[in-house]
Coordinates of C-alpha atoms and ligand atoms in Angstrom, one line a residue:
M787 CA 7.6 23.6 27.8
D788 CA 8.5 27.2 27.1
W789 CA 9.3 28.4 23.7
D790 CA 13.1 28.8 24.3
E791 CA 13.3 25.2 25.3
F792 CA 11.1 24.3 22.3
A793 CA 13.6 26.0 20.0
A794 CA 16.5 24.1 21.6
W795 CA 14.8 20.7 21.2
G796 CA 13.6 21.7 17.7
A797 CA 17.2 22.3 16.7
K798 CA 18.2 18.9 18.1
A799 CA 15.4 17.2 16.3
A800 CA 16.6 18.7 13.0
E801 CA 20.2 17.7 13.8
F802 CA 19.0 14.1 14.6
G803 CA 17.1 14.0 11.3
A804 CA 20.2 14.8 9.3
G805 CA 22.3 12.3 11.1
Y806 CA 19.6 9.5 10.8
H807 CA 19.3 10.0 7.1
K808 CA 23.1 10.2 6.4
G809 CA 23.5 7.0 8.3
L810 CA 20.7 5.0 6.7
R811 CA 22.8 2.9 4.4
E812 CA 24.5 1.4 7.5
R813 CA 21.2 0.2 8.9
P814 CA 19.3 -2.9 7.8
V815 CA 16.3 -1.7 5.8
R816 CA 13.9 -3.7 8.0
P817 CA 14.4 -4.4 11.8
A818 CA 14.7 -8.0 13.0
M819 CA 11.2 -9.4 13.4
A820 CA 10.2 -10.3 16.9
P821 CA 6.8 -9.1 17.9
G822 CA 6.5 -7.6 21.3
R823 CA 10.1 -6.5 21.5
F824 CA 9.4 -2.8 21.4
A825 CA 6.2 -2.7 23.5
A826 CA 8.3 -4.4 26.3
R827 CA 10.6 -1.4 26.4
L828 CA 7.8 1.1 27.0
A829 CA 6.4 1.8 30.5
S830 CA 3.2 -0.2 30.9
V831 CA 1.5 2.6 32.9
P832 CA 1.4 6.4 32.1
P833 CA 3.5 8.7 34.4
E834 CA 1.5 10.6 37.1
A835 CA 4.2 13.3 37.2
G836 CA 5.7 15.0 34.1
E837 CA 9.2 13.9 33.0
E838 CA 12.2 15.8 31.9
M839 CA 12.5 16.2 28.1
G840 CA 16.1 14.8 28.3
A841 CA 14.7 11.5 29.5
I842 CA 12.1 11.4 26.8
W843 CA 14.6 12.1 24.2
E844 CA 17.1 9.5 25.4
D845 CA 14.4 6.9 25.3
F846 CA 13.4 8.1 21.8
E847 CA 16.9 7.5 20.6
R848 CA 17.2 4.3 22.3
I849 CA 14.0 2.7 21.3
V850 CA 12.5 4.2 18.1
P851 CA 15.0 4.3 15.2
E852 CA 16.0 0.7 15.7
G853 CA 12.4 -0.4 15.6
L854 CA 11.5 1.1 12.3
T855 CA 11.3 -0.3 8.8
H856 CA 13.3 2.5 7.1
W857 CA 11.0 3.7 4.3
Q858 CA 13.5 6.4 3.4
H859 CA 16.4 3.9 3.2
P860 CA 17.9 4.1 -0.4
R861 CA 17.6 0.4 -0.8
F862 CA 13.9 0.2 0.0
F863 CA 12.5 -1.7 -3.0
A864 CA 9.3 -3.1 -1.4
Y865 CA 5.7 -2.1 -1.9
F866 CA 5.8 1.4 -3.5
P867 CA 7.9 4.2 -2.0
A868 CA 6.6 6.7 0.5
N869 CA 9.2 9.4 -0.3
A870 CA 10.0 12.3 1.8
A871 CA 12.4 14.8 0.2
P872 CA 14.2 16.8 2.8
V873 CA 12.7 20.0 1.7
S874 CA 9.2 18.5 2.1
M875 CA 10.2 17.5 5.7
L876 CA 11.1 21.1 6.4
A877 CA 7.6 22.1 5.2
E878 CA 6.0 19.6 7.4
M879 CA 8.1 20.8 10.3
L880 CA 6.7 24.3 9.6
V881 CA 3.1 22.9 9.3
S882 CA 3.7 21.3 12.7
V883 CA 4.8 24.5 14.4
L884 CA 2.0 26.5 12.7
A885 CA -0.6 23.8 13.6
P886 CA -3.5 25.1 11.5
Q887 CA -6.8 23.3 10.9
C888 CA -7.8 24.0 7.3
M889 CA -11.4 22.8 7.0
L890 CA -12.7 26.1 5.7
W891 CA -11.2 28.9 3.7
Q892 CA -11.7 31.2 6.7
T893 CA -10.1 28.8 9.0
S894 CA -6.8 29.0 7.0
P895 CA -7.1 31.3 4.0
V896 CA -3.6 30.8 2.8
A897 CA -3.7 27.0 3.1
T898 CA -6.9 26.9 1.0
E899 CA -5.6 29.3 -1.7
M900 CA -2.2 27.5 -1.8
E901 CA -4.0 24.2 -2.2
G902 CA -5.8 25.5 -5.3
V903 CA -2.7 26.8 -6.8
M904 CA -0.7 23.6 -6.1
I905 CA -3.5 21.5 -7.6
D906 CA -3.2 23.6 -10.7
W907 CA 0.6 23.3 -10.7
L908 CA 0.2 19.6 -10.7
R909 CA -2.5 19.6 -13.3
Q910 CA -0.1 21.4 -15.6
S911 CA 2.8 19.1 -14.6
L912 CA 0.8 16.1 -15.5
G913 CA -0.5 17.4 -18.7
L914 CA -4.1 17.5 -17.8
P915 CA -6.3 20.0 -19.7
Q916 CA -7.5 23.2 -18.1
G917 CA -10.8 22.9 -16.4
F918 CA -9.7 20.1 -14.0
S919 CA -9.8 21.3 -10.4
G920 CA -9.1 19.1 -7.3
V921 CA -8.4 18.6 -3.6
I922 CA -5.7 17.2 -1.6
Q923 CA -6.7 14.2 0.4
D924 CA -4.9 12.1 3.0
S925 CA -4.8 8.9 0.9
A926 CA -5.8 7.4 -2.4
S927 CA -8.2 5.2 -0.4
S928 CA -10.1 8.3 0.7
A929 CA -10.2 9.8 -2.7
T930 CA -11.5 6.5 -4.2
L931 CA -14.1 6.3 -1.6
S932 CA -15.2 9.9 -2.3
A933 CA -15.5 8.9 -6.0
V934 CA -17.5 5.7 -5.2
L935 CA -19.9 7.8 -3.0
T936 CA -20.3 10.2 -5.9
M937 CA -21.1 7.3 -8.2
R938 CA -23.6 6.0 -5.8
E939 CA -25.4 9.4 -5.4
R940 CA -25.4 10.1 -9.2
A941 CA -26.8 6.7 -9.9
T942 CA -29.6 7.0 -7.2
G943 CA -30.7 10.5 -8.4
W944 CA -29.0 12.0 -5.3
T945 CA -31.2 10.1 -2.9
G946 CA -28.8 7.6 -1.4
N947 CA -27.6 9.9 1.4
R948 CA -31.1 10.8 2.4
E949 CA -33.0 7.6 2.0
G950 CA -30.3 4.9 2.4
L951 CA -29.8 2.1 -0.1
S952 CA -32.4 -0.5 0.8
A953 CA -34.7 0.2 -2.1
K954 CA -32.2 1.2 -4.8
G955 CA -31.6 -2.2 -6.5
R956 CA -28.1 -3.5 -7.0
L957 CA -25.7 -0.6 -7.8
R958 CA -22.8 -1.9 -9.9
I959 CA -19.2 -0.7 -10.2
Y960 CA -16.9 -2.1 -12.7
C961 CA -13.1 -2.5 -12.8
S962 CA -10.4 -5.0 -13.8
D963 CA -9.1 -7.8 -11.6
Q964 CA -5.9 -5.9 -11.1
V965 CA -7.2 -3.1 -8.9
H966 CA -6.0 -2.3 -5.5
S967 CA -7.8 -3.5 -2.3
S968 CA -8.9 0.2 -1.5
I969 CA -11.5 -0.2 -4.4
D970 CA -13.0 -3.2 -2.7
R971 CA -13.0 -1.4 0.6
A972 CA -14.6 1.7 -0.9
C973 CA -17.4 -0.4 -2.2
W974 CA -17.9 -2.1 1.2
V975 CA -18.2 1.1 3.2
A976 CA -20.2 2.9 0.5
G977 CA -22.9 0.2 0.9
I978 CA -22.4 -1.1 -2.7
G979 CA -21.1 -4.4 -1.5
Q980 CA -18.3 -6.7 -2.7
E981 CA -20.7 -8.7 -4.8
N982 CA -21.6 -5.6 -6.8
L983 CA -18.0 -4.7 -7.6
V984 CA -17.7 -6.5 -10.9
K985 CA -14.1 -7.4 -11.7
L986 CA -13.5 -8.2 -15.2
P987 CA -10.6 -10.2 -16.8
T988 CA -7.8 -8.4 -18.5
R989 CA -6.3 -8.9 -21.9
G990 CA -2.9 -10.0 -20.7
A991 CA 0.7 -8.8 -21.0
P992 CA 2.1 -6.4 -21.1
E993 CA -0.9 -4.0 -20.1
F994 CA -3.2 -6.3 -18.3
A995 CA -5.9 -3.8 -19.3
V996 CA -9.5 -4.6 -18.6
D997 CA -11.2 -6.4 -21.5
A998 CA -13.4 -3.6 -22.9
D999 CA -15.8 -6.0 -24.8
A1000 CA -16.3 -8.0 -21.7
L1001 CA -17.1 -4.8 -19.8
R1002 CA -19.7 -3.7 -22.3
A1003 CA -21.3 -7.1 -22.3
R1004 CA -21.5 -7.2 -18.6
I1005 CA -23.1 -3.8 -18.3
A1006 CA -25.7 -4.8 -20.8
E1007 CA -26.4 -8.0 -18.9
D1008 CA -26.7 -6.1 -15.6
R1009 CA -29.2 -3.7 -17.0
A1010 CA -31.2 -6.5 -18.4
A1011 CA -31.2 -8.0 -15.0
G1012 CA -32.5 -4.8 -13.5
H1013 CA -29.3 -3.8 -11.8
V1014 CA -28.1 -0.2 -11.7
P1015 CA -24.6 0.4 -13.2
A1016 CA -23.0 3.4 -11.4
G1017 CA -19.4 3.8 -12.4
I1018 CA -16.2 2.4 -13.7
I1019 CA -12.8 2.4 -11.9
A1020 CA -9.8 2.4 -14.1
V1021 CA -6.1 2.0 -13.1
T1022 CA -2.8 3.2 -14.3
G1023 CA 0.0 1.4 -12.7
A1024 CA -1.8 -1.2 -10.5
T1025 CA 0.0 -2.5 -7.4
G1026 CA 0.7 -6.1 -8.4
V1027 CA 2.6 -5.8 -11.6
G1028 CA 1.8 -2.2 -12.8
A1029 CA -1.2 -3.0 -15.0
W1030 CA -2.8 -0.1 -16.9
D1031 CA -6.1 0.2 -18.6
R1032 CA -6.7 1.6 -22.0
L1033 CA -8.4 4.8 -21.1
P1034 CA -9.9 5.7 -24.5
D1035 CA -12.0 2.5 -24.4
L1036 CA -13.2 3.2 -20.9
V1037 CA -14.0 6.8 -21.6
Q1038 CA -16.1 5.8 -24.5
I1039 CA -17.9 3.2 -22.5
A1040 CA -18.5 5.6 -19.6
R1041 CA -19.9 8.1 -22.1
D1042 CA -22.2 5.6 -23.9
E1043 CA -23.5 4.3 -20.7
G1044 CA -23.7 7.5 -18.7
L1045 CA -21.3 6.2 -16.0
Y1046 CA -18.8 8.1 -13.8
L1047 CA -15.2 7.2 -14.5
H1048 CA -12.6 7.3 -11.7
L1049 CA -8.9 6.5 -12.4
D1050 CA -6.6 5.2 -9.7
A1051 CA -3.0 6.2 -10.6
A1052 CA -1.8 6.4 -7.0
W1053 CA 1.7 5.3 -7.8
A1054 CA 2.2 5.8 -11.5
G1055 CA 0.6 9.2 -11.6
S1056 CA 3.9 10.8 -10.4
A1057 CA 5.7 9.5 -13.5
M1058 CA 3.3 11.4 -15.7
I1059 CA 5.3 14.5 -15.0
C1060 CA 7.6 13.0 -17.7
P1061 CA 5.7 14.0 -21.0
E1062 CA 7.4 11.0 -22.9
L1063 CA 5.6 8.5 -20.7
R1064 CA 2.1 9.8 -21.2
A1065 CA 1.3 8.5 -24.6
R1066 CA 1.8 5.0 -23.5
F1067 CA 0.2 5.0 -20.1
W1068 CA -2.6 7.5 -20.0
A1069 CA -3.6 8.7 -23.4
G1070 CA -7.4 9.6 -23.0
V1071 CA -7.0 10.6 -19.3
D1072 CA -8.8 13.8 -20.0
G1073 CA -12.0 11.9 -20.4
C1074 CA -12.0 10.7 -16.7
D1075 CA -14.2 12.5 -14.2
S1076 CA -11.9 11.8 -11.2
I1077 CA -8.3 11.0 -11.0
V1078 CA -6.2 10.1 -8.0
F1079 CA -2.5 10.1 -7.5
N1080 CA -0.2 10.2 -4.6
P1081 CA 2.6 12.7 -4.6
H1082 CA 3.5 11.0 -1.3
K1083 CA 4.6 8.0 -3.1
W1084 CA 7.0 8.6 -6.0
L1085 CA 7.1 12.3 -6.2
G1086 CA 8.8 13.1 -2.9
A1087 CA 6.1 14.9 -0.9
Q1088 CA 6.1 13.6 2.6
F1089 CA 3.2 11.3 3.5
D1090 CA 0.3 12.1 3.6
C1091 CA -0.5 13.8 0.3
S1092 CA -2.9 12.4 -2.2
V1093 CA -4.3 14.5 -5.0
Q1094 CA -7.7 14.0 -6.5
F1095 CA -8.4 15.8 -9.7
L1096 CA -12.0 16.4 -10.7
K1097 CA -13.3 17.4 -14.0
D1098 CA -16.4 19.0 -12.4
P1099 CA -16.3 19.1 -8.5
K1100 CA -20.0 19.7 -8.4
S1101 CA -21.0 16.1 -8.2
Q1102 CA -18.6 15.3 -5.4
I1103 CA -19.6 18.4 -3.4
D1104 CA -23.3 17.6 -3.9
T1105 CA -22.4 14.1 -2.5
L1106 CA -20.4 15.2 0.5
K1107 CA -21.2 18.7 1.5
I1108 CA -23.0 19.1 4.7
E1109 CA -23.4 22.6 6.3
P1110 CA -24.6 22.9 9.9
E1111 CA -24.9 26.4 11.2
Y1112 CA -21.5 26.4 12.9
L1113 CA -19.8 25.7 9.6
K1114 CA -21.5 28.4 7.6
T1115 CA -19.3 31.2 6.4
S1116 CA -20.3 34.5 5.1
G1117 CA -19.2 35.6 1.7
S1118 CA -19.7 32.9 -0.9
E1119 CA -16.8 33.4 -3.3
V1120 CA -14.5 31.0 -1.4
V1121 CA -13.7 27.4 -1.7
N1122 CA -14.2 25.3 1.5
Y1123 CA -12.3 22.1 0.7
S1124 CA -13.9 20.1 3.6
E1125 CA -17.0 20.1 1.4
W1126 CA -15.0 18.0 -1.1
T1127 CA -13.9 15.3 1.2
I1128 CA -15.2 12.9 3.9
P1129 CA -13.2 14.2 7.0
L1130 CA -14.1 17.7 8.2
G1131 CA -10.7 18.5 9.7
R1132 CA -7.8 19.1 7.2
R1133 CA -4.1 19.4 7.5
F1134 CA -2.1 22.0 5.6
R1135 CA -0.8 19.7 2.9
A1136 CA -0.2 22.2 0.2
L1137 CA 2.9 23.7 1.8
K1138 CA 5.2 20.6 1.2
L1139 CA 4.2 20.6 -2.5
W1140 CA 5.1 24.3 -2.8
F1141 CA 8.5 23.7 -1.2
L1142 CA 9.2 20.5 -3.1
I1143 CA 8.2 21.6 -6.6
R1144 CA 10.0 25.0 -6.1
Y1145 CA 13.2 23.5 -4.7
Y1146 CA 13.8 20.7 -7.3
G1147 CA 11.9 22.1 -10.1
L1148 CA 10.0 19.7 -12.4
E1149 CA 13.2 18.8 -14.1
G1150 CA 14.8 17.7 -10.9
L1151 CA 11.8 15.6 -10.1
R1152 CA 11.6 14.1 -13.6
S1153 CA 15.3 13.1 -13.7
R1154 CA 14.8 11.0 -10.6
I1155 CA 11.8 9.2 -12.1
R1156 CA 13.7 8.7 -15.3
N1157 CA 16.7 7.3 -13.5
H1158 CA 14.5 4.9 -11.5
V1159 CA 12.9 3.6 -14.7
T1160 CA 16.3 3.1 -16.3
W1161 CA 18.0 1.4 -13.4
A1162 CA 14.9 -1.0 -12.9
G1163 CA 15.4 -2.0 -16.5
E1164 CA 19.1 -2.6 -16.0
L1165 CA 18.6 -4.7 -12.9
C1166 CA 16.0 -6.7 -14.6
E1167 CA 18.3 -7.5 -17.4
E1168 CA 21.1 -8.5 -15.0
L1169 CA 18.7 -10.9 -13.2
R1170 CA 17.6 -12.3 -16.5
R1171 CA 21.2 -12.9 -17.5
D1172 CA 21.7 -14.7 -14.2
G1173 CA 19.0 -17.1 -15.0
F1174 CA 16.1 -15.7 -13.0
E1175 CA 12.7 -15.9 -14.6
I1176 CA 11.3 -12.5 -15.3
V1177 CA 7.6 -13.0 -14.8
T1178 CA 6.4 -9.5 -15.7
E1179 CA 8.6 -7.1 -17.6
P1180 CA 9.3 -3.6 -16.1
I1181 CA 6.3 -1.4 -16.2
L1182 CA 7.8 2.0 -15.3
S1183 CA 10.1 0.9 -12.5
L1184 CA 8.3 -2.2 -11.4
F1185 CA 8.9 -5.8 -12.4
T1186 CA 8.4 -9.2 -10.9
F1187 CA 10.6 -12.3 -11.0
R1188 CA 11.1 -15.8 -9.6
G1189 CA 14.2 -17.6 -8.4
P1190 CA 14.6 -21.4 -8.6
G1191 CA 12.0 -23.6 -7.0
D1192 CA 8.3 -23.6 -6.2
D1193 CA 6.1 -20.9 -4.5
E1194 CA 7.5 -21.8 -1.1
A1195 CA 11.0 -21.3 -2.4
Q1196 CA 10.1 -17.8 -3.6
Q1197 CA 8.7 -16.9 -0.2
A1198 CA 11.9 -18.3 1.5
L1199 CA 14.0 -16.2 -0.8
V1200 CA 12.0 -13.1 0.0
D1201 CA 12.4 -13.8 3.8
A1202 CA 16.1 -14.4 3.5
I1203 CA 16.6 -11.2 1.5
N1204 CA 14.7 -9.2 4.1
A1205 CA 16.5 -10.9 7.1
D1206 CA 19.8 -10.0 5.4
G1207 CA 18.8 -6.4 5.6
R1208 CA 20.8 -4.8 2.8
I1209 CA 17.7 -4.5 0.6
Y1210 CA 14.0 -4.9 1.2
V1211 CA 11.4 -6.5 -1.2
T1212 CA 8.0 -8.0 -1.0
Q1213 CA 6.3 -10.8 -2.7
G1214 CA 3.1 -10.8 -4.8
M1215 CA 0.8 -13.2 -6.7
H1216 CA 0.5 -13.1 -10.4
A1217 CA -1.5 -15.5 -12.5
G1218 CA -1.7 -17.8 -9.6
R1219 CA 2.0 -18.0 -8.9
K1220 CA 4.1 -16.3 -6.2
V1221 CA 6.5 -13.7 -7.6
I1222 CA 9.1 -11.4 -6.0
R1223 CA 8.2 -7.8 -6.6
F1224 CA 10.9 -5.1 -7.2
Q1225 CA 10.3 -1.5 -7.7
V1226 CA 12.8 1.3 -7.8
G1227 CA 11.6 4.6 -6.5
Q1228 CA 13.3 5.8 -3.3
F1229 CA 14.2 9.4 -3.5
D1230 CA 17.9 9.1 -2.6
C1231 CA 18.7 5.8 -4.2
T1232 CA 21.6 5.6 -6.7
R1233 CA 22.4 3.2 -9.5
D1234 CA 24.8 1.5 -7.1
D1235 CA 22.1 0.9 -4.6
V1236 CA 19.9 -0.7 -7.3
M1237 CA 22.7 -2.9 -8.7
L1238 CA 23.7 -4.0 -5.2
A1239 CA 20.3 -5.8 -5.2
A1240 CA 21.5 -8.1 -7.9
T1241 CA 24.4 -9.1 -5.8
V1242 CA 22.3 -9.7 -2.8
I1243 CA 19.6 -11.7 -4.7
R1244 CA 22.2 -13.8 -6.5
E1245 CA 24.0 -14.5 -3.2
L1246 CA 20.8 -15.5 -1.3
A1247 CA 19.4 -17.6 -4.1
G1248 CA 22.6 -19.6 -3.6
G1249 CA 23.8 -19.6 -7.2
R1250 CA 21.0 -22.1 -7.9
T1251 CA 19.7 -20.3 -11.0
Ligands
PLP893 C1 -0.8 2.8 -2.9 C2 -1.9 2.6 -3.7 C3 -3.2 2.7 -3.3 C4 -3.5 3.1 -1.8 O1 -3.0 4.3 -1.5 P1 -3.3 5.0 -0.1 O2 -2.9 6.4 -0.3 O3 -2.4 4.3 0.8 O4 -4.7 4.8 0.3 C5 -4.3 2.6 -4.2 N1 -4.1 2.2 -5.4 C6 -2.8 2.0 -5.9 C7 -2.6 1.6 -7.3 C8 -1.8 2.2 -5.1 O5 -0.5 2.0 -5.6

C-alpha cells in the first residue's frame, strides 16, 4: 500500500468511526448470540494473492460492526466500562501510525519522558503525595502480578528468581474474599499457589472491608506454623459490589508485620480524581507500596492503559529487571520502563492520557464521574420504588438488585434484558444469591440513557414486582 492510498483509507476509517459512534443508540448493545455465525462468514483459507483494499473494507463493514458487543454504547451498564473518549482514539490512531516500540528510553525517548510526566499528572489528580512514581501497564492483572512477584522476592530475600521456590516454605498473601480473580491468577503464576492466598471474611455492608482482627490473627497463626507472610492485597471498589477495604488498618498491619501492601483500585481509582470522594474510599492510601488503577475503565483513556503507582520502584525493579548485553544502554540517567514490568516490548500509552487530560481538563472528567454517581443513585431509587429488592446500595455508581423470583428468575431476567438489546447488564453472586449488577460509567451516557434502564427492566420483569 502506498502512502497516498494509506491517507485516503485513513480518512475513510475516521469517517466510519464518527458515523459508527453517532449511530450507536440505534444498535442493540449486544449482538444476537449464536456462536459460529461470524466465523462462517470468513474465508476458511488465507488468500494466495493479495486482495483489493476495497474488498477488504466492504467485508469489514458487512461483518464486523454487527458482530460486536458495543462497549462504547451509551447504554452499556455491564461489567465495568472500557471507555474510549474520542480524543483518546485520535491519540491511539497517531500511536498506530508512528508505531514505536517503547521498551527503553533510547528506543523512544519522548514516550518514556511523557509516561513519567503523565504518571505524575495522575498522581496529583488522585491526591497522592509526592514521591510516588509509577509505570503504565497493559492491565491491572499485569500490575498485580508485578506486585505479587515483588512480594515473593522480598519475602525470600531476593532469591526466588534465582533459586526457585521449592525450599522457601509456604509464602502467604492475604486479601478479602471480595477481590478480583486477577489476584488469584497472579498467585497461581507467581508460584505462590491458590492455597497460600488467604481470603479473609469481611465485616459486612456497606464496605465489605476485610476484617482486620481476623487478618492479624491469621498472620500470627501462619508465622507460628512456619509459613512466610509476604504481602497484603487491598481493594478499593471490588468488582462484585464495590467493596472497599479500610486502608489505615491494613497499612498499620503491613508496617507492623513488614509486609508489602498492594492496592487494587482498577475501577474506582478513576473516581478519586474527585476530591470529595477520597475521604470515604481511600483515606490512608499513601501508606500503600503499590497501587493500580485503570484509566481505560472509567476515565476515558482507550484500552489498554493501566497505571501502577509505586512508593519506591526499587523493589519492583530488583524483582523484574534483566539486562542482557543487547538491552544495555549507555548513560545511566534515564528510566527504562521495561525494567519495571513483565513484558519487554511496550506500547506508547502515555499519548492518549496527554490528549485526554488536556482536552477535557480534570473538571470535564470529574463532572462525568459525578453525573454517573448521581444517576446510578436516582435509578436505584426508582427501582426500589417499583418494588425491586436493592441487594447492595450504590457504591460510587455500582449497585445490585433482584427482581421477583428465585436465582433462576434473576438469570432469566438478565438474559431477557440483554436479548432485548436496549441496555446491557450482567449478573453476579452476592452472599450466595444471584444479583443483577448495574453500573453507570459509559463516557457518552446521559441521564435519559440511565433512566431508560428503569423502563426496560420494569417492562421485562413483567410488572411482577
Ligand atoms: C477490571 C478489574 C481488574 C482487572 O483489570 P484488567 O486491567 O482487565 O486486568 C482487577 N481488579 C478490579 C477491581 C477490576 O475492576
